């Protein structure tokens, strides 16, 4: 870690801050210090990840060079011949005649089955036009059931010192 601060050192810094900074400004100062520490950690993390990426890319380039050198060495020791090229070539899928009767006996014809058609997507029924809003008839309430607003109480007077 770049800034190696022990817990005892943090206590000493806190005591000095308490003496130098008044208690009412201490929370604001601590928040400010925390923001700066967070920014410093973020920059250190970004630097470290960039450095790790550069190292990783250099290692990949080095491994690629080793693989290419090894591949070239193998190709020099065992040069490709026309027979090997023919053995390595992919066999065409439409081979007209099998090479032996055993191969013919092992082939089995599978019936071709057409896939079922996908079901048609369900459609939503068309929206019905909305009818005019119906109003409910007003219900009359007896006079005893209606509430009257409460009278406002006067505000309490403050005593002057």
mmCIF file of N, CA and C in Angstrom, residues 23-91:
data_model
loop_
_atom_site.group_PDB
_atom_site.id
_atom_site.type_symbol
_atom_site.label_atom_id
_atom_site.label_comp_id
_atom_site.label_asym_id
_atom_site.label_seq_id
_atom_site.Cartn_x
_atom_site.Cartn_y
_atom_site.Cartn_z
ATOM 1 N N UNK A 23 -14.968 21.409 17.431
ATOM 2 C CA UNK A 23 -15.877 20.260 17.353
ATOM 3 C C UNK A 23 -17.048 20.453 16.397
ATOM 4 N N UNK A 24 -17.545 21.684 16.244
ATOM 5 C CA UNK A 24 -18.695 21.858 15.349
ATOM 6 C C UNK A 24 -18.298 21.701 13.880
ATOM 7 N N UNK A 25 -17.021 21.971 13.517
ATOM 8 C CA UNK A 25 -16.559 21.825 12.135
ATOM 9 C C UNK A 25 -15.934 20.459 11.875
ATOM 10 N N UNK A 26 -15.798 19.645 12.897
ATOM 11 C CA UNK A 26 -15.131 18.355 12.757
ATOM 12 C C UNK A 26 -15.863 17.402 11.801
ATOM 13 N N UNK A 27 -17.198 17.263 11.853
ATOM 14 C CA UNK A 27 -17.853 16.356 10.890
ATOM 15 C C UNK A 27 -17.633 16.772 9.437
ATOM 16 N N UNK A 28 -17.684 18.080 9.172
ATOM 17 C CA UNK A 28 -17.467 18.555 7.805
ATOM 18 C C UNK A 28 -16.031 18.268 7.368
ATOM 19 N N UNK A 29 -15.067 18.462 8.274
ATOM 20 C CA UNK A 29 -13.664 18.191 7.952
ATOM 21 C C UNK A 29 -13.439 16.700 7.711
ATOM 22 N N UNK A 30 -14.082 15.857 8.501
ATOM 23 C CA UNK A 30 -13.932 14.406 8.321
ATOM 24 C C UNK A 30 -14.534 13.961 6.988
ATOM 25 N N UNK A 31 -15.698 14.542 6.632
ATOM 26 C CA UNK A 31 -16.314 14.203 5.345
ATOM 27 C C UNK A 31 -15.400 14.628 4.198
ATOM 28 N N UNK A 32 -14.809 15.816 4.319
ATOM 29 C CA UNK A 32 -13.889 16.315 3.293
ATOM 30 C C UNK A 32 -12.678 15.384 3.170
ATOM 31 N N UNK A 33 -12.123 14.984 4.306
ATOM 32 C CA UNK A 33 -10.973 14.069 4.292
ATOM 33 C C UNK A 33 -11.366 12.719 3.694
ATOM 34 N N UNK A 34 -12.564 12.227 4.019
ATOM 35 C CA UNK A 34 -13.030 10.953 3.465
ATOM 36 C C UNK A 34 -13.187 11.005 1.952
ATOM 37 N N UNK A 35 -13.677 12.151 1.454
ATOM 38 C CA UNK A 35 -13.817 12.300 0.003
ATOM 39 C C UNK A 35 -12.456 12.272 -0.681
ATOM 40 N N UNK A 36 -11.476 12.951 -0.086
ATOM 41 C CA UNK A 36 -10.145 12.954 -0.674
ATOM 42 C C UNK A 36 -9.507 11.568 -0.627
ATOM 43 N N UNK A 37 -9.712 10.868 0.472
ATOM 44 C CA UNK A 37 -9.173 9.510 0.577
ATOM 45 C C UNK A 37 -9.827 8.602 -0.462
ATOM 46 N N UNK A 38 -11.142 8.755 -0.657
ATOM 47 C CA UNK A 38 -11.848 7.964 -1.673
ATOM 48 C C UNK A 38 -11.327 8.244 -3.073
ATOM 49 N N UNK A 39 -11.079 9.523 -3.369
ATOM 50 C CA UNK A 39 -10.532 9.877 -4.694
ATOM 51 C C UNK A 39 -9.140 9.281 -4.879
ATOM 52 N N UNK A 40 -8.319 9.351 -3.827
ATOM 53 C CA UNK A 40 -6.960 8.801 -3.918
ATOM 54 C C UNK A 40 -7.006 7.290 -4.135
ATOM 55 N N UNK A 41 -7.898 6.609 -3.428
ATOM 56 C CA UNK A 41 -8.030 5.156 -3.615
ATOM 57 C C UNK A 41 -8.509 4.827 -5.024
ATOM 58 N N UNK A 42 -9.467 5.609 -5.536
ATOM 59 C CA UNK A 42 -9.962 5.375 -6.897
ATOM 60 C C UNK A 42 -8.866 5.555 -7.931
ATOM 61 N N UNK A 43 -8.044 6.607 -7.769
ATOM 62 C CA UNK A 43 -6.946 6.823 -8.718
ATOM 63 C C UNK A 43 -5.917 5.706 -8.609
ATOM 64 N N UNK A 44 -5.629 5.247 -7.391
ATOM 65 C CA UNK A 44 -4.673 4.150 -7.213
ATOM 66 C C UNK A 44 -5.213 2.863 -7.847
ATOM 67 N N UNK A 45 -6.519 2.615 -7.669
ATOM 68 C CA UNK A 45 -7.129 1.425 -8.252
ATOM 69 C C UNK A 45 -7.074 1.485 -9.791
ATOM 70 N N UNK A 46 -7.347 2.668 -10.348
ATOM 71 C CA UNK A 46 -7.318 2.834 -11.797
ATOM 72 C C UNK A 46 -5.889 2.642 -12.322
ATOM 73 N N UNK A 47 -4.914 3.218 -11.626
ATOM 74 C CA UNK A 47 -3.521 3.063 -12.027
ATOM 75 C C UNK A 47 -3.104 1.598 -11.987
ATOM 76 N N UNK A 48 -3.476 0.915 -10.894
ATOM 77 C CA UNK A 48 -3.108 -0.496 -10.740
ATOM 78 C C UNK A 48 -3.740 -1.350 -11.832
ATOM 79 N N UNK A 49 -5.032 -1.102 -12.153
ATOM 80 C CA UNK A 49 -5.688 -1.914 -13.183
ATOM 81 C C UNK A 49 -5.067 -1.639 -14.555
ATOM 82 N N UNK A 50 -4.708 -0.382 -14.843
ATOM 83 C CA UNK A 50 -4.038 -0.075 -16.112
ATOM 84 C C UNK A 50 -2.677 -0.742 -16.193
ATOM 85 N N UNK A 51 -1.951 -0.727 -15.093
ATOM 86 C CA UNK A 51 -0.636 -1.371 -15.046
ATOM 87 C C UNK A 51 -0.780 -2.878 -15.237
ATOM 88 N N UNK A 52 -1.775 -3.492 -14.575
ATOM 89 C CA UNK A 52 -2.016 -4.929 -14.735
ATOM 90 C C UNK A 52 -2.379 -5.270 -16.171
ATOM 91 N N UNK A 53 -3.176 -4.427 -16.823
ATOM 92 C CA UNK A 53 -3.536 -4.667 -18.229
ATOM 93 C C UNK A 53 -2.302 -4.632 -19.125
ATOM 94 N N UNK A 54 -1.407 -3.673 -18.880
ATOM 95 C CA UNK A 54 -0.185 -3.592 -19.687
ATOM 96 C C UNK A 54 0.673 -4.836 -19.489
ATOM 97 N N UNK A 55 0.798 -5.296 -18.246
ATOM 98 C CA UNK A 55 1.589 -6.501 -17.972
ATOM 99 C C UNK A 55 0.965 -7.708 -18.656
ATOM 100 N N UNK A 56 -0.364 -7.825 -18.566
ATOM 101 C CA UNK A 56 -1.057 -8.957 -19.175
ATOM 102 C C UNK A 56 -0.860 -8.966 -20.695
ATOM 103 N N UNK A 57 -0.949 -7.797 -21.334
ATOM 104 C CA UNK A 57 -0.757 -7.721 -22.781
ATOM 105 C C UNK A 57 0.672 -8.096 -23.160
ATOM 106 N N UNK A 58 1.652 -7.664 -22.354
ATOM 107 C CA UNK A 58 3.049 -8.009 -22.625
ATOM 108 C C UNK A 58 3.256 -9.522 -22.490
ATOM 109 N N UNK A 59 2.632 -10.138 -21.486
ATOM 110 C CA UNK A 59 2.752 -11.584 -21.314
ATOM 111 C C UNK A 59 2.114 -12.322 -22.490
ATOM 112 N N UNK A 60 0.947 -11.838 -22.961
ATOM 113 C CA UNK A 60 0.306 -12.472 -24.109
ATOM 114 C C UNK A 60 1.187 -12.370 -25.353
ATOM 115 N N UNK A 61 1.792 -11.217 -25.568
ATOM 116 C CA UNK A 61 2.667 -11.053 -26.735
ATOM 117 C C UNK A 61 3.867 -11.993 -26.636
ATOM 118 N N UNK A 62 4.431 -12.131 -25.428
ATOM 119 C CA UNK A 62 5.568 -13.020 -25.229
ATOM 120 C C UNK A 62 5.175 -14.480 -25.485
ATOM 121 N N UNK A 63 4.010 -14.894 -24.954
ATOM 122 C CA UNK A 63 3.553 -16.276 -25.183
ATOM 123 C C UNK A 63 3.273 -16.513 -26.660
ATOM 124 N N UNK A 64 2.710 -15.516 -27.340
ATOM 125 C CA UNK A 64 2.418 -15.666 -28.765
ATOM 126 C C UNK A 64 3.708 -15.873 -29.552
ATOM 127 N N UNK A 65 4.780 -15.139 -29.199
ATOM 128 C CA UNK A 65 6.071 -15.308 -29.870
ATOM 129 C C UNK A 65 6.612 -16.717 -29.624
ATOM 130 N N UNK A 66 6.495 -17.216 -28.368
ATOM 131 C CA UNK A 66 6.975 -18.567 -28.056
ATOM 132 C C UNK A 66 6.190 -19.616 -28.847
ATOM 133 N N UNK A 67 4.862 -19.455 -28.914
ATOM 134 C CA UNK A 67 4.038 -20.416 -29.655
ATOM 135 C C UNK A 67 4.390 -20.400 -31.140
ATOM 136 N N UNK A 68 4.612 -19.219 -31.682
ATOM 137 C CA UNK A 68 4.948 -19.118 -33.106
ATOM 138 C C UNK A 68 6.302 -19.776 -33.362
ATOM 139 N N UNK A 69 7.287 -19.539 -32.471
ATOM 140 C CA UNK A 69 8.612 -20.160 -32.640
ATOM 141 C C UNK A 69 8.505 -21.679 -32.546
ATOM 142 N N UNK A 70 7.722 -22.176 -31.584
ATOM 143 C CA UNK A 70 7.550 -23.631 -31.436
ATOM 144 C C UNK A 70 6.838 -24.224 -32.649
ATOM 145 N N UNK A 71 5.835 -23.534 -33.144
ATOM 146 C CA UNK A 71 5.112 -24.007 -34.324
ATOM 147 C C UNK A 71 6.031 -24.040 -35.541
ATOM 148 N N UNK A 72 6.858 -23.010 -35.711
ATOM 149 C CA UNK A 72 7.814 -22.995 -36.834
ATOM 150 C C UNK A 72 8.813 -24.139 -36.713
ATOM 151 N N UNK A 73 9.285 -24.418 -35.490
ATOM 152 C CA UNK A 73 10.231 -25.516 -35.279
ATOM 153 C C UNK A 73 9.595 -26.852 -35.649
ATOM 154 N N UNK A 74 8.352 -27.066 -35.239
ATOM 155 C CA UNK A 74 7.659 -28.321 -35.548
ATOM 156 C C UNK A 74 7.443 -28.453 -37.049
ATOM 157 N N UNK A 75 7.085 -27.367 -37.688
ATOM 158 C CA UNK A 75 6.844 -27.417 -39.137
ATOM 159 C C UNK A 75 8.151 -27.679 -39.900
ATOM 160 N N UNK A 76 9.305 -27.210 -39.384
ATOM 161 C CA UNK A 76 10.591 -27.499 -40.034
ATOM 162 C C UNK A 76 10.971 -28.968 -39.846
ATOM 163 N N UNK A 77 10.720 -29.513 -38.645
ATOM 164 C CA UNK A 77 11.082 -30.907 -38.383
ATOM 165 C C UNK A 77 10.192 -31.872 -39.151
ATOM 166 N N UNK A 78 8.912 -31.530 -39.265
ATOM 167 C CA UNK A 78 7.966 -32.414 -39.939
ATOM 168 C C UNK A 78 7.282 -31.649 -41.064
ATOM 169 N N UNK A 79 7.953 -31.525 -42.201
ATOM 170 C CA UNK A 79 7.337 -30.757 -43.293
ATOM 171 C C UNK A 79 6.084 -31.470 -43.817
ATOM 172 N N UNK A 80 5.168 -30.679 -44.308
ATOM 173 C CA UNK A 80 3.917 -31.232 -44.832
ATOM 174 C C UNK A 80 4.182 -31.925 -46.160
ATOM 175 N N UNK A 81 3.630 -33.119 -46.328
ATOM 176 C CA UNK A 81 3.749 -33.866 -47.585
ATOM 177 C C UNK A 81 2.371 -33.908 -48.218
ATOM 178 N N UNK A 82 2.306 -34.211 -49.523
ATOM 179 C CA UNK A 82 0.992 -34.290 -50.170
ATOM 180 C C UNK A 82 0.089 -35.340 -49.534
ATOM 181 N N UNK A 83 0.676 -36.481 -49.059
ATOM 182 C CA UNK A 83 -0.136 -37.519 -48.416
ATOM 183 C C UNK A 83 -0.766 -36.984 -47.127
ATOM 184 N N UNK A 84 0.007 -36.255 -46.348
ATOM 185 C CA UNK A 84 -0.521 -35.689 -45.105
ATOM 186 C C UNK A 84 -1.593 -34.647 -45.396
ATOM 187 N N UNK A 85 -1.375 -33.868 -46.429
ATOM 188 C CA UNK A 85 -2.360 -32.847 -46.765
ATOM 189 C C UNK A 85 -3.680 -33.509 -47.144
ATOM 190 N N UNK A 86 -3.607 -34.645 -47.872
ATOM 191 C CA UNK A 86 -4.822 -35.338 -48.264
ATOM 192 C C UNK A 86 -5.506 -35.966 -47.047
ATOM 193 N N UNK A 87 -4.723 -36.474 -46.095
ATOM 194 C CA UNK A 87 -5.297 -37.055 -44.888
ATOM 195 C C UNK A 87 -5.962 -35.996 -44.022
ATOM 196 N N UNK A 88 -5.410 -34.810 -44.010
ATOM 197 C CA UNK A 88 -5.930 -33.742 -43.167
ATOM 198 C C UNK A 88 -7.107 -33.014 -43.807
ATOM 199 N N UNK A 89 -7.303 -33.216 -45.123
ATOM 200 C CA UNK A 89 -8.387 -32.512 -45.811
ATOM 201 C C UNK A 89 -9.725 -33.062 -45.335
ATOM 202 N N UNK A 90 -10.735 -32.212 -45.194
ATOM 203 C CA UNK A 90 -12.046 -32.699 -44.765
ATOM 204 C C UNK A 90 -12.708 -33.532 -45.863
ATOM 205 N N UNK A 91 -13.435 -34.549 -45.450
ATOM 206 C CA UNK A 91 -14.125 -35.427 -46.385
ATOM 207 C C UNK A 91 -15.415 -34.739 -46.812
#
